[in-house]
Amino acid sequence: MSQAETSVQSVTPLERARQWVSQSLTQENQITAYLEPLIQVVLPGWTTDAVRSKVIQVRPETNDVYTLVIRPGKRWKGFKAGQHLQITAEQNGSLQTRFFSVSSAPAYFKKTGLIEMSIRVQEGGRVTPWLRDAFAAGGICNLSPAEGDFTLPEGNQPVLMIAGGSGITPFRSMLSQMAASGDKRDAHLMFYVRDASNALFQEEFEKIAAEHDNIRVTFMNSAEKGVFSAEHIKEICPDFAERKVMICGPTPMIQLVRQVVSGEGVSADNIMFEYFGAAPIELDRADAKDAYVSFEKGGVAAMSSAENPVSLLELAEQNGLKPLAGCRVGVCHQCKCTKKSGVVLNTLTGQYSDTGREDIQLCVSVPVNDVVLDV
């Protein structure tokens, strides 16, 4: 059965009737697509794709990290520990969207109706410092559904969590949920911090570890101990090879940890990781070639260097185009466009596209050969 046949047969008679009514009245497949801009006149930022929610508090954690305490709207469906979501807010008449992990536990949401997102202020960033100031007295934001697969594995396999900086946030959610739910799997957290003043949630983690024999937490002060190494993991968690290794933090740290633990015999199936930022561009150097990229609507053509590749979004911006974009790391899908021909590499999944027409995301796509885009 072809994809087209599957798509048609998957639409129920009721759904077809709804589409017919909507198209008859509004020329849109869904009536919400017609109503959305009208409602936004009264409620700026309102959207059918997200849930209007209320920021209750901005709580400082360190000099450059703060936590947003948010009460999601009733339509919000909840999350699994470790997942992330998009937060959208209006800044000077335009909507700004960024994604962050939920740093609190699902059990906390169930009990209080609140979630927390702990955010590091990015040096030179436009949005992360603005969110802190804009919501100092509370306010309204939009939350997307939670998503992401960086969650505790099924079963009881012991885990080793290795975090750096603000990469601690999904692990805070996981360990808090383990403590609240009585999860008895063995978990060991190695948390690398710049110095003692940046040891986020230290008292909270130490309390969890003191109350639960199956949870251990080790703070690694990089100013004193240096960066992650094979010696560290052998000393701190000697049975690491028997565990699922979960890594979250800056890109260089993730690459280092993956290289070290793989070299120490941990299989790829037992390594999970999530980048806090854009995934690194890793083209096969043996096959890499300069690529000609045509941005048809913009009337611009550019060469992509195989030696120093950048995403199609960056290439477009370097050549004076301003395509719609949001998170810039492959989550929000605002930069989705149609590739008319050519092959691209998705740096988020590591998958190569087909040669023909298909939708891609500019921010995580790198040209492998000549590419034509409907941009």
XYZ file of C-alpha atoms in Angstrom:
375
model
C 0.000 0.000 0.000
C 1.396 3.402 -0.950
C 1.872 6.243 1.543
C -0.844 8.233 -0.237
C -3.310 5.371 0.085
C -2.465 4.953 3.759
C -2.976 8.665 4.382
C -6.417 8.734 2.753
C -7.650 5.626 4.497
C -6.453 6.880 7.904
C -8.918 9.813 7.752
C -12.213 8.814 9.375
C -15.600 9.833 7.925
C -16.095 12.182 10.890
C -12.743 13.864 10.248
C -13.581 14.258 6.540
C -16.920 15.825 7.504
C -15.181 18.259 9.845
C -12.699 19.210 7.116
C -15.554 19.758 4.623
C -17.429 22.035 7.026
C -14.258 23.975 7.855
C -13.266 24.392 4.200
C -16.804 25.457 3.281
C -16.891 28.141 5.952
C -13.271 29.303 6.146
C -11.254 27.761 3.274
C -9.063 26.138 5.942
C -8.789 22.419 6.786
C -9.290 23.243 10.459
C -11.521 26.007 11.735
C -8.975 26.794 14.458
C -6.518 27.899 11.745
C -9.087 30.528 10.714
C -9.954 31.621 14.248
C -6.401 31.815 15.583
C -5.417 35.223 14.083
C -8.792 36.678 15.118
C -8.354 35.556 18.735
C -4.795 36.892 18.757
C -6.174 40.406 18.302
C -7.596 40.112 21.830
C -5.070 37.644 23.286
C -1.644 38.234 21.700
C 0.394 35.071 21.557
C -2.615 32.750 21.753
C -2.153 29.620 19.640
C -3.897 26.333 19.019
C -0.575 24.470 19.118
C 0.391 25.440 22.662
C -1.230 26.016 26.047
C -1.498 29.441 27.642
C 0.188 29.175 31.027
C 1.116 31.443 33.912
C 4.591 32.137 35.268
C 4.230 32.254 39.043
C 7.771 32.998 40.138
C 11.328 33.589 38.959
C 13.693 32.016 41.499
C 17.450 32.735 41.329
C 19.693 29.678 41.652
C 23.197 31.055 40.956
C 24.565 34.262 39.461
C 23.644 33.114 35.942
C 20.946 30.474 36.468
C 17.309 31.051 37.395
C 14.196 28.880 37.608
C 10.812 29.720 36.121
C 7.959 28.309 38.200
C 4.991 27.866 35.857
C 1.386 26.793 36.226
C 0.475 25.172 32.890
C -3.034 25.656 31.530
C -5.583 22.898 31.990
C -5.092 21.546 28.453
C -1.430 20.730 29.083
C -0.930 16.952 29.169
C 2.076 16.553 31.482
C 5.508 15.045 30.841
C 8.003 12.309 31.595
C 11.054 13.055 33.726
C 13.825 14.244 31.387
C 11.616 15.656 28.636
C 11.797 19.206 27.295
C 9.290 21.687 25.913
C 9.045 25.007 24.150
C 8.174 28.198 25.962
C 6.918 31.096 23.863
C 6.448 34.660 25.041
C 5.810 38.014 23.424
C 8.741 40.424 23.272
C 8.054 43.867 21.832
C 5.274 42.594 19.606
C 7.047 39.474 18.309
C 6.964 35.947 19.670
C 10.159 34.443 21.043
C 10.442 30.677 21.395
C 13.088 28.626 23.151
C 13.172 25.092 24.486
C 14.290 23.931 27.917
C 14.121 20.729 29.918
C 11.628 20.538 32.757
C 13.810 20.423 35.865
C 11.083 19.387 38.315
C 9.491 15.950 38.639
C 6.160 14.747 37.223
C 5.176 13.918 40.816
C 5.630 17.596 41.721
C 3.339 18.601 38.846
C 0.734 16.075 39.930
C 0.826 17.365 43.510
C 1.000 21.122 42.906
C -0.027 21.751 39.302
C 3.345 23.486 38.779
C 6.446 22.778 36.730
C 9.925 24.300 36.880
C 12.396 25.135 34.143
C 15.919 26.062 35.222
C 17.649 28.305 32.688
C 21.219 29.504 32.298
C 21.609 33.058 31.005
C 23.509 32.793 27.723
C 26.313 35.299 27.321
C 25.202 37.719 24.631
C 21.825 35.970 24.395
C 18.664 37.893 23.551
C 16.057 35.653 25.119
C 17.435 33.948 28.243
C 18.160 37.199 30.148
C 14.948 38.761 28.828
C 12.762 35.910 30.115
C 14.113 36.419 33.629
C 13.377 40.148 33.569
C 10.061 39.915 31.708
C 8.561 37.458 34.194
C 10.005 38.965 37.376
C 6.453 39.929 38.367
C 4.811 36.937 36.679
C 3.077 36.814 33.328
C 1.592 34.699 30.566
C 3.497 32.345 28.266
C 2.670 29.488 25.890
C 3.885 25.952 26.536
C 4.145 23.261 23.893
C 3.496 19.593 24.626
C 6.482 17.909 26.256
C 8.670 15.810 23.988
C 11.978 13.982 23.876
C 13.341 10.485 24.454
C 16.013 11.368 27.010
C 14.126 9.658 29.817
C 14.872 6.854 32.256
C 15.121 3.512 30.421
C 12.439 0.912 30.954
C 13.290 -1.785 33.473
C 15.699 -1.730 36.390
C 19.101 -1.496 34.705
C 21.383 0.680 36.857
C 22.238 4.068 35.395
C 25.196 6.412 35.500
C 24.209 10.028 34.895
C 26.994 12.366 33.802
C 26.064 16.055 33.701
C 27.838 19.306 32.994
C 26.541 22.784 33.824
C 22.857 23.325 33.008
C 22.781 19.805 31.592
C 21.843 18.834 35.138
C 18.200 19.842 34.639
C 16.793 16.589 33.161
C 18.665 14.601 35.818
C 17.152 16.713 38.583
C 13.739 15.762 37.202
C 14.670 12.061 36.981
C 16.199 11.733 40.442
C 13.377 13.702 42.074
C 10.860 11.450 40.342
C 12.732 8.318 41.424
C 12.668 9.543 45.009
C 8.966 10.443 44.878
C 7.852 7.232 43.158
C 10.002 4.769 45.108
C 11.969 3.666 42.034
C 14.614 1.289 43.437
C 16.994 1.099 40.479
C 20.598 1.999 41.271
C 21.485 5.499 40.048
C 24.753 7.385 40.336
C 25.085 11.032 39.289
C 28.468 12.579 38.422
C 27.884 16.325 38.156
C 30.734 18.439 36.713
C 30.597 22.093 37.809
C 32.932 25.002 37.080
C 33.477 25.634 40.787
C 31.692 25.240 44.105
C 29.495 28.313 43.552
C 27.967 26.686 40.460
C 26.912 23.419 42.115
C 23.229 23.695 41.208
C 20.713 22.055 43.543
C 23.487 20.680 45.781
C 21.461 20.614 49.001
C 18.503 19.035 47.200
C 20.637 16.286 45.641
C 22.436 15.558 48.903
C 19.101 15.242 50.696
C 17.794 12.783 48.072
C 20.978 10.712 48.301
C 20.866 10.695 52.104
C 17.275 9.430 52.108
C 17.609 6.819 49.344
C 20.285 4.124 49.466
C 20.004 3.430 45.736
C 20.884 7.006 44.708
C 24.404 8.428 44.868
C 25.573 11.902 43.880
C 29.171 13.007 43.285
C 29.976 16.648 42.585
C 33.060 17.073 40.403
C 34.676 20.509 40.794
C 36.358 21.072 37.425
C 38.490 23.893 38.827
C 40.126 21.325 41.118
C 39.725 17.985 39.324
C 39.793 18.996 35.659
C 37.523 17.677 32.932
C 35.986 14.209 32.686
C 38.478 11.365 32.242
C 38.758 7.592 32.297
C 40.490 7.876 35.659
C 37.513 9.769 37.104
C 34.918 7.241 36.032
C 36.996 4.263 37.177
C 37.500 5.851 40.582
C 34.006 7.250 41.153
C 31.873 4.551 39.517
C 33.968 1.430 38.911
C 30.983 -0.644 37.739
C 30.130 1.866 34.956
C 30.375 -0.826 32.253
C 27.307 -2.541 33.756
C 25.207 0.619 33.640
C 23.254 2.616 31.105
C 25.384 5.754 30.703
C 23.308 8.949 30.295
C 25.082 12.199 29.352
C 23.797 15.768 29.175
C 25.716 19.022 28.974
C 27.765 21.190 26.598
C 28.670 19.662 23.233
C 32.444 19.325 23.894
C 31.761 17.501 27.156
C 29.323 15.059 25.546
C 31.796 14.282 22.774
C 34.571 13.715 25.325
C 32.485 11.449 27.570
C 31.219 9.403 24.607
C 34.770 8.924 23.372
C 36.099 7.905 26.793
C 33.344 5.482 27.784
C 33.321 3.904 24.318
C 37.067 3.427 24.608
C 36.498 1.738 27.960
C 34.171 -0.827 26.415
C 30.693 0.638 26.866
C 28.603 -0.257 23.808
C 26.731 2.377 21.825
C 23.450 0.745 22.891
C 24.268 1.592 26.502
C 25.041 5.272 25.887
C 22.283 7.901 25.871
C 22.948 11.605 25.421
C 21.189 14.915 24.868
C 22.918 18.062 23.693
C 22.262 21.366 25.435
C 22.649 23.349 22.238
C 23.161 22.470 18.594
C 24.526 19.021 17.815
C 28.020 19.038 16.288
C 28.336 18.753 12.529
C 30.125 15.514 11.756
C 30.427 14.880 8.029
C 32.343 11.883 6.716
C 35.551 13.622 5.669
C 36.322 10.971 3.033
C 33.135 11.774 1.099
C 32.712 15.453 1.957
C 32.660 17.934 -0.935
C 31.851 21.607 -1.326
C 28.170 22.000 -2.197
C 26.227 24.553 -4.218
C 23.038 25.628 -2.434
C 20.254 27.457 -4.246
C 17.728 29.410 -2.147
C 15.134 29.782 -4.888
C 12.622 32.190 -3.336
C 15.377 34.422 -1.992
C 17.150 34.491 -5.337
C 20.424 33.611 -3.635
C 23.003 30.904 -4.322
C 25.890 30.055 -1.999
C 28.709 27.572 -1.632
C 28.869 25.352 1.442
C 32.394 24.436 2.516
C 33.030 20.762 3.233
C 35.992 21.707 5.397
C 34.022 24.087 7.613
C 30.350 23.108 7.216
C 27.506 25.142 8.691
C 23.781 24.483 8.818
C 21.559 25.615 5.968
C 20.026 28.161 8.355
C 23.429 29.707 9.071
C 24.317 29.633 5.366
C 21.083 31.441 4.502
C 21.703 34.096 7.165
C 25.325 34.555 6.060
C 23.971 35.428 2.621
C 21.445 38.007 3.747
C 18.321 35.853 4.045
C 16.124 35.776 7.138
C 14.163 32.512 7.139
C 11.781 31.897 10.017
C 13.581 30.155 12.885
C 13.090 29.549 16.573
C 15.100 27.193 18.759
C 17.906 26.601 16.203
C 18.499 23.058 17.511
C 15.830 21.041 15.718
C 13.053 21.101 18.287
C 10.518 23.776 17.377
C 10.286 23.008 13.615
C 9.728 26.688 12.768
C 12.492 26.556 10.147
C 10.972 23.609 8.288
C 11.057 24.037 4.523
C 10.964 21.991 1.333
C 14.137 20.613 -0.181
C 13.461 20.217 -3.895
C 16.598 18.220 -4.718
C 19.948 17.163 -3.287
C 21.117 15.332 -0.173
C 21.413 16.794 3.313
C 22.622 15.371 6.613
C 20.395 15.796 9.666
C 22.906 16.503 12.434
C 20.309 15.744 15.102
C 19.578 12.191 13.919
C 22.721 11.465 11.884
C 20.510 10.427 8.948
C 21.034 11.357 5.297
C 18.039 12.467 3.242
C 16.907 11.071 -0.079
C 17.783 12.981 -3.232
C 14.258 14.130 -4.046
C 11.651 16.515 -2.713
C 10.995 16.407 1.061
C 10.584 18.620 4.115
C 13.708 19.352 6.144
C 14.696 21.596 9.049
C 17.199 24.265 8.084
C 18.823 24.548 11.518
C 19.939 20.898 11.715
C 20.528 20.190 8.009
C 23.918 20.373 6.300
C 24.289 20.022 2.518
C 26.172 16.928 1.374
C 25.945 17.735 -2.344
C 24.261 20.396 -4.444
C 20.899 21.337 -2.939
C 17.894 23.335 -4.155
C 15.595 24.776 -1.467
C 12.158 26.360 -1.700
C 13.339 29.212 0.514
